[in-house]
Amino acid sequence: MANGLTYIRRTNSAEATKHLAATLAPYVHPGDVIVLEGDLGAGKTQFTQGFAAALGVASAVTSPTFNILLTYPEGRLPLYHLDLYRLDEAEQLEDIGYYELIDGDSDGVAFVEWAEKFPESLPCDYLEVAIYRDPADECARQIRAHSFGPRSRQLLCVWAKDSKSRLQKSH
């Protein structure tokens, strides 16, 4: 995690996780990539739902596990929600248009779940949002945001300065 910033926040409900994600939406630009990490059921889709609602997406946002890619074009920016869980080989990324969505020239923002399956295919610049369940509290989550690259660093800085995000710098 060298060369990047890390901020953390604890949320105590699905609504709080959605609210945190909503505070990120005003700051994204076309071409931004958000990589979501976390176990099944950690809250990646809830995070995406909160973000999408704040972006102006009116349709229901669901997990793209079986579809691999779901597109929500009706917000301030198009939202591309990818789930790489069911892919077996990096070559399959070409088939779903992955590289066109993460190369920085996209017209929207890409949320990518299970990108860690293909670490060599990650873009040079992305914001990683890792969501961890608290084993002692079923509703609680620890959310860690880390920047990889100059654009994601800038994005994380402005997001952290938003008083509604309540992100705290990690040492």
XYZ file of N, CA and C in Angstrom:
513
model
N 0.801 -1.192 0.000
C 0.000 0.000 0.000
C 0.846 1.259 0.000
N 2.058 1.154 -0.401
C 2.928 2.320 -0.463
C 2.410 3.305 -1.492
N 2.849 4.547 -1.343
C 2.551 5.606 -2.297
C 1.082 5.984 -2.385
N 0.312 5.693 -1.397
C -1.092 6.071 -1.421
C -1.545 6.521 -0.050
N -2.713 7.072 -0.032
C -3.344 7.475 1.219
C -4.331 6.411 1.652
N -4.524 6.287 2.953
C -5.520 5.364 3.472
C -6.363 6.079 4.512
N -7.669 5.962 4.352
C -8.625 6.493 5.318
C -9.545 5.363 5.724
N -10.059 5.441 6.949
C -10.965 4.400 7.432
C -12.205 5.042 8.049
N -13.237 4.224 8.143
C -14.471 4.638 8.799
C -15.211 3.388 9.222
N -15.820 3.425 10.372
C -16.661 2.338 10.850
C -18.111 2.759 10.647
N -18.911 1.843 10.110
C -20.350 2.088 10.007
C -21.062 1.013 10.822
N -22.237 1.352 11.324
C -22.953 0.430 12.201
C -24.262 -0.074 11.630
N -24.515 0.225 10.347
C -25.740 -0.259 9.704
C -25.567 -0.197 8.190
N -26.444 -0.907 7.489
C -26.419 -0.859 6.022
C -26.691 0.565 5.551
N -27.589 1.264 6.223
C -27.906 2.646 5.835
C -26.691 3.563 6.012
N -25.924 3.356 7.066
C -24.720 4.172 7.284
C -23.673 3.892 6.203
N -23.570 2.638 5.783
C -22.650 2.286 4.698
C -23.093 2.957 3.403
N -24.392 2.936 3.123
C -24.919 3.599 1.922
C -24.680 5.103 1.991
N -24.881 5.677 3.167
C -24.669 7.111 3.337
C -23.209 7.489 3.081
N -22.292 6.697 3.600
C -20.873 6.955 3.350
C -20.585 6.940 1.847
N -21.106 5.944 1.154
C -20.894 5.855 -0.295
C -21.487 7.059 -1.014
N -22.629 7.530 -0.541
C -23.280 8.691 -1.158
C -22.399 9.931 -1.078
N -21.586 10.023 -0.033
C -20.721 11.197 0.095
C -19.580 11.192 -0.914
N -19.299 10.052 -1.524
C -18.262 9.952 -2.555
C -18.756 10.425 -3.921
N -20.032 10.221 -4.202
C -20.590 10.448 -5.539
C -20.345 11.847 -6.120
N -20.435 12.914 -5.347
C -20.240 14.243 -5.965
C -18.837 14.487 -6.515
N -17.876 13.683 -6.109
C -16.482 13.964 -6.436
C -15.917 13.126 -7.580
N -16.653 12.140 -8.060
C -16.121 11.294 -9.127
C -16.194 11.995 -10.478
N -15.268 11.613 -11.331
C -15.185 12.130 -12.695
C -15.279 10.964 -13.666
N -15.602 11.251 -14.933
C -15.560 10.185 -15.931
C -14.183 9.528 -15.948
N -14.162 8.207 -16.007
C -12.909 7.450 -16.038
C -12.441 6.972 -14.678
N -13.063 7.436 -13.606
C -12.658 6.971 -12.276
C -13.022 5.499 -12.099
N -12.149 4.790 -11.376
C -12.349 3.367 -11.106
C -12.317 3.167 -9.597
N -13.367 2.527 -9.079
C -13.465 2.183 -7.665
C -13.450 0.657 -7.587
N -12.456 0.115 -6.918
C -12.342 -1.332 -6.732
C -12.898 -1.657 -5.352
N -13.891 -2.535 -5.322
C -14.520 -2.920 -4.063
C -14.005 -4.278 -3.633
N -13.506 -4.347 -2.407
C -13.033 -5.612 -1.853
C -13.868 -5.965 -0.641
N -14.024 -7.252 -0.427
C -14.736 -7.727 0.752
C -15.327 -9.091 0.480
N -15.529 -9.842 1.543
C -16.123 -11.165 1.421
C -17.558 -11.075 0.917
N -18.111 -12.213 0.543
C -19.523 -12.264 0.190
C -20.340 -11.748 1.368
N -21.261 -10.851 1.098
C -22.111 -10.312 2.149
C -21.485 -9.205 2.972
N -20.316 -8.727 2.580
C -19.650 -7.684 3.359
C -20.327 -6.325 3.230
N -20.982 -6.084 2.099
C -21.650 -4.805 1.898
C -21.225 -4.066 0.646
N -20.581 -4.760 -0.294
C -20.135 -4.113 -1.532
C -21.317 -3.592 -2.341
N -22.368 -4.386 -2.441
C -23.541 -3.944 -3.208
C -24.257 -2.813 -2.480
N -24.327 -2.866 -1.164
C -24.934 -1.766 -0.412
C -24.161 -0.473 -0.634
N -22.848 -0.563 -0.621
C -22.017 0.612 -0.889
C -22.346 1.161 -2.278
N -22.429 0.272 -3.259
C -22.733 0.686 -4.627
C -24.121 1.298 -4.717
N -25.080 0.744 -3.997
C -26.438 1.285 -4.002
C -26.465 2.725 -3.477
N -25.760 2.981 -2.389
C -25.713 4.333 -1.837
C -25.053 5.315 -2.785
N -23.979 4.868 -3.408
C -23.280 5.695 -4.385
C -24.189 5.993 -5.573
N -24.823 4.951 -6.104
C -25.678 5.098 -7.285
C -26.837 6.051 -7.013
N -27.464 5.927 -5.859
C -28.585 6.809 -5.520
C -28.129 8.267 -5.511
N -26.970 8.531 -4.932
C -26.451 9.899 -4.887
C -26.018 10.392 -6.265
N -25.690 9.471 -7.148
C -25.317 9.820 -8.515
C -26.556 10.152 -9.352
N -27.730 9.774 -8.846
C -28.978 10.035 -9.558
C -29.546 8.833 -10.277
N -29.058 7.648 -9.960
C -29.577 6.421 -10.566
C -30.907 6.092 -9.896
N -31.956 6.006 -10.690
C -33.291 5.751 -10.144
C -33.631 4.262 -10.121
N -33.041 3.477 -11.000
C -33.379 2.052 -11.052
C -32.724 1.299 -9.898
N -33.269 0.123 -9.613
C -32.751 -0.710 -8.530
C -31.351 -1.202 -8.882
N -30.434 -1.050 -7.952
C -29.052 -1.493 -8.141
C -28.902 -2.828 -7.427
N -28.500 -3.833 -8.196
C -28.344 -5.180 -7.642
C -26.926 -5.671 -7.890
N -26.585 -6.776 -7.261
C -25.270 -7.364 -7.469
C -25.178 -7.921 -8.887
N -24.092 -7.629 -9.599
C -23.951 -8.133 -10.971
C -23.329 -9.526 -11.043
N -23.414 -10.300 -9.966
C -22.732 -11.595 -9.919
C -23.060 -12.466 -11.118
N -24.315 -12.564 -11.491
C -24.691 -13.454 -12.597
C -24.609 -12.760 -13.948
N -24.660 -11.435 -13.958
C -24.597 -10.682 -15.202
C -23.175 -10.265 -15.560
N -22.301 -10.197 -14.586
C -20.914 -9.757 -14.677
C -20.806 -8.239 -14.842
N -21.639 -7.630 -15.694
C -21.630 -6.182 -15.878
C -23.055 -5.669 -15.915
N -23.339 -4.710 -15.052
C -24.612 -3.994 -15.085
C -24.306 -2.525 -15.330
N -25.070 -1.900 -16.211
C -24.860 -0.505 -16.573
C -26.058 0.319 -16.129
N -25.768 1.438 -15.484
C -26.806 2.372 -15.040
C -26.497 3.723 -15.672
N -27.125 4.026 -16.827
C -26.755 5.227 -17.574
C -27.462 6.509 -17.129
N -28.449 6.410 -16.237
C -29.315 7.564 -16.016
C -28.850 8.568 -14.971
N -27.729 8.375 -14.339
C -27.257 9.319 -13.324
C -26.449 10.457 -13.924
N -25.840 11.250 -13.052
C -24.974 12.349 -13.481
C -23.882 11.842 -14.421
N -23.385 10.646 -14.127
C -22.434 9.924 -14.978
C -22.941 8.491 -15.108
N -22.647 7.809 -16.206
C -22.976 6.386 -16.254
C -22.197 5.631 -15.181
N -22.851 4.652 -14.580
C -22.213 3.788 -13.588
C -22.102 2.395 -14.188
N -20.888 1.876 -14.233
C -20.625 0.528 -14.718
C -20.239 -0.320 -13.515
N -21.057 -1.311 -13.203
C -20.849 -2.144 -12.017
C -20.451 -3.540 -12.482
N -19.205 -3.888 -12.263
C -18.667 -5.173 -12.706
C -18.430 -6.088 -11.519
N -18.659 -7.365 -11.733
C -18.368 -8.388 -10.728
C -17.586 -9.484 -11.441
N -16.319 -9.633 -11.080
C -15.429 -10.573 -11.767
C -15.399 -11.951 -11.108
N -16.258 -12.166 -10.115
C -16.248 -13.393 -9.327
C -16.370 -14.650 -10.186
N -17.227 -14.628 -11.175
C -17.496 -15.823 -11.982
C -16.543 -16.004 -13.160
N -15.625 -15.078 -13.352
C -14.659 -15.227 -14.438
C -13.526 -16.142 -13.989
N -13.049 -16.967 -14.909
C -11.994 -17.925 -14.590
C -10.621 -17.505 -15.082
N -10.578 -16.748 -16.180
C -9.306 -16.391 -16.796
C -9.294 -14.917 -17.172
N -8.126 -14.309 -17.111
C -7.989 -12.888 -17.436
C -8.420 -12.588 -18.871
N -8.294 -13.570 -19.757
C -8.690 -13.355 -21.156
C -10.182 -13.023 -21.272
N -10.973 -13.468 -20.312
C -12.412 -13.191 -20.337
C -12.715 -11.711 -20.103
N -11.765 -10.977 -19.550
C -11.970 -9.552 -19.327
C -12.180 -8.812 -20.647
N -11.492 -9.251 -21.686
C -11.673 -8.660 -23.022
C -13.118 -8.810 -23.484
N -13.690 -9.989 -23.251
C -15.045 -10.287 -23.730
C -16.103 -9.384 -23.121
N -15.875 -8.902 -21.900
C -16.890 -8.081 -21.240
C -16.616 -6.579 -21.381
N -15.573 -6.205 -22.109
C -15.252 -4.802 -22.303
C -14.613 -4.146 -21.087
N -14.002 -4.957 -20.239
C -13.396 -4.479 -18.996
C -12.385 -3.354 -19.241
N -11.481 -3.564 -20.156
C -10.404 -2.600 -20.362
C -10.917 -1.261 -20.880
N -11.966 -1.271 -21.666
C -12.553 -0.022 -22.146
C -13.150 0.779 -20.991
N -13.622 0.077 -19.958
C -14.251 0.756 -18.826
C -13.246 1.251 -17.787
N -12.062 0.672 -17.747
C -11.108 1.038 -16.695
C -9.876 1.769 -17.225
N -9.842 2.081 -18.506
C -8.626 2.669 -19.080
C -8.498 4.170 -18.847
N -9.462 4.784 -18.177
C -9.386 6.210 -17.896
C -10.085 7.078 -18.906
N -10.479 6.515 -20.040
C -11.167 7.288 -21.071
C -12.671 7.032 -21.080
N -13.167 6.305 -20.096
C -14.583 5.965 -20.037
C -15.418 7.223 -19.810
N -16.669 7.171 -20.234
C -17.584 8.293 -20.021
C -18.246 8.238 -18.647
N -17.952 7.189 -17.888
C -18.583 7.030 -16.579
C -17.592 6.559 -15.536
N -18.143 6.091 -14.423
C -17.337 5.578 -13.329
C -17.546 4.074 -13.245
N -16.473 3.327 -13.017
C -16.555 1.866 -12.936
C -16.366 1.426 -11.488
N -17.303 0.600 -11.007
C -17.178 -0.080 -9.723
C -16.867 -1.532 -10.039
N -15.755 -2.044 -9.520
C -15.313 -3.386 -9.867
C -15.208 -4.222 -8.594
N -16.004 -5.281 -8.534
C -15.937 -6.232 -7.425
C -15.093 -7.429 -7.846
N -14.353 -7.996 -6.905
C -13.516 -9.179 -7.101
C -12.394 -8.932 -8.106
N -11.904 -7.703 -8.190
C -10.780 -7.381 -9.081
C -9.505 -8.076 -8.628
N -9.433 -8.437 -7.344
C -8.224 -9.097 -6.835
C -7.977 -10.449 -7.491
N -8.971 -10.997 -8.192
C -8.769 -12.249 -8.930
C -7.772 -12.065 -10.073
N -7.687 -10.836 -10.578
C -6.820 -10.540 -11.723
C -5.985 -9.299 -11.418
N -5.080 -9.386 -10.440
C -4.328 -8.191 -10.025
C -3.499 -7.569 -11.152
N -3.056 -8.392 -12.089
C -2.263 -7.864 -13.200
C -3.109 -7.033 -14.165
N -4.425 -7.104 -14.027
C -5.323 -6.378 -14.919
C -5.923 -5.130 -14.281
N -5.464 -4.800 -13.076
C -5.942 -3.576 -12.435
C -5.394 -2.365 -13.177
N -6.139 -1.277 -13.210
C -5.611 -0.070 -13.862
C -4.472 0.525 -13.042
N -3.768 1.464 -13.605
C -2.658 2.118 -12.897
C -3.163 3.033 -11.796
N -4.383 3.511 -11.925
C -4.929 4.473 -10.979
C -6.339 4.046 -10.594
N -6.545 3.767 -9.313
C -7.876 3.400 -8.836
C -7.979 3.634 -7.337
N -9.206 3.770 -6.882
C -9.492 3.891 -5.459
C -10.015 2.545 -4.984
N -9.349 1.983 -4.008
C -9.793 0.707 -3.445
C -10.615 0.979 -2.191
N -11.796 0.396 -2.143
C -12.658 0.486 -0.971
C -12.850 -0.944 -0.472
N -12.234 -1.237 0.672
C -12.326 -2.575 1.260
C -13.315 -2.523 2.419
N -14.228 -3.484 2.436
C -15.275 -3.523 3.453
C -15.125 -4.819 4.242
N -14.992 -4.662 5.541
C -14.793 -5.810 6.430
C -15.934 -5.880 7.437
N -16.479 -7.063 7.608
C -17.493 -7.282 8.635
C -16.840 -7.387 9.998
N -17.542 -6.894 10.994
C -17.099 -7.021 12.379
C -17.683 -8.317 12.922
N -16.852 -9.306 13.282
C -17.390 -10.585 13.756
C -18.213 -10.460 15.041
N -17.985 -9.402 15.790
C -18.718 -9.229 17.043
C -20.049 -8.506 16.861
N -20.253 -7.860 15.721
C -21.477 -7.093 15.471
C -21.873 -7.276 14.009
N -22.931 -8.000 13.769
C -23.355 -8.365 12.410
C -23.603 -7.157 11.509
N -24.015 -6.038 12.076
C -24.331 -4.850 11.276
C -23.130 -3.929 11.050
N -22.096 -4.070 11.848
C -20.956 -3.156 11.778
C -19.992 -3.527 10.657
N -19.424 -2.492 10.057
C -18.440 -2.664 8.998
C -17.282 -1.703 9.241
N -16.086 -2.153 8.902
C -14.954 -1.248 8.822
C -14.683 -1.058 7.337
N -14.618 0.180 6.930
C -14.409 0.505 5.531
C -13.073 1.222 5.415
N -12.224 0.673 4.557
C -10.888 1.223 4.345
C -10.785 1.672 2.894
N -10.467 2.941 2.692
C -10.290 3.487 1.343
C -8.818 3.799 1.140
N -8.255 3.293 0.054
C -6.838 3.494 -0.239
C -6.683 3.912 -1.702
N -5.848 4.912 -1.913
C -5.627 5.408 -3.276
C -4.414 4.752 -3.910
N -4.553 4.450 -5.177
C -3.457 3.932 -5.995
C -3.369 4.828 -7.224
N -2.488 5.803 -7.184
C -2.322 6.702 -8.321
C -2.763 8.120 -7.992
N -2.346 9.082 -8.828
C -2.600 10.490 -8.533
C -4.072 10.896 -8.574
N -4.824 10.395 -9.535
C -6.240 10.783 -9.596
C -6.999 10.225 -8.390
N -6.751 8.965 -8.032
C -7.464 8.395 -6.887
C -7.023 9.061 -5.588
N -5.791 9.506 -5.530
C -5.317 10.238 -4.348
C -6.090 11.548 -4.213
N -6.237 12.249 -5.320
C -6.997 13.491 -5.326
C -8.451 13.224 -4.922
N -9.036 12.180 -5.483
C -10.417 11.816 -5.167
C -10.566 11.510 -3.682
N -9.658 10.728 -3.136
C -9.733 10.368 -1.723
C -9.547 11.596 -0.832
N -8.681 12.502 -1.225
C -8.477 13.723 -0.429
C -9.741 14.566 -0.344
N -10.394 14.801 -1.474
C -11.608 15.635 -1.427
C -12.744 14.905 -0.721
N -12.825 13.588 -0.898
C -13.855 12.814 -0.203
C -13.637 12.883 1.306
N -12.395 12.739 1.743
C -12.086 12.760 3.179
C -12.342 14.139 3.791
N -12.200 15.194 2.996
C -12.444 16.550 3.506
C -13.929 16.854 3.647
N -14.779 16.067 3.013
C -16.230 16.245 3.150
C -16.610 15.834 4.573
N -17.120 16.751 5.339
C -17.417 16.477 6.753
C -18.458 15.380 6.928
N -19.293 15.158 5.917
C -20.306 14.105 6.016
C -19.713 12.703 5.869
N -18.523 12.593 5.269
C -17.918 11.264 5.107
C -17.362 10.740 6.424
N -16.885 11.639 7.266
C -16.294 11.292 8.557
C -15.180 10.246 8.427
N -14.456 10.293 7.311
C -13.299 9.422 7.134
C -12.163 9.906 8.028
N -11.398 8.967 8.546
C -10.254 9.312 9.386
C -8.993 8.741 8.759
N -7.944 9.532 8.758
C -6.682 9.084 8.174
C -6.121 7.922 8.979
N -5.656 6.913 8.271
C -5.053 5.744 8.890
C -3.557 5.924 8.904
N -2.925 5.549 9.988
C -1.466 5.737 10.099
C -0.731 4.463 9.834
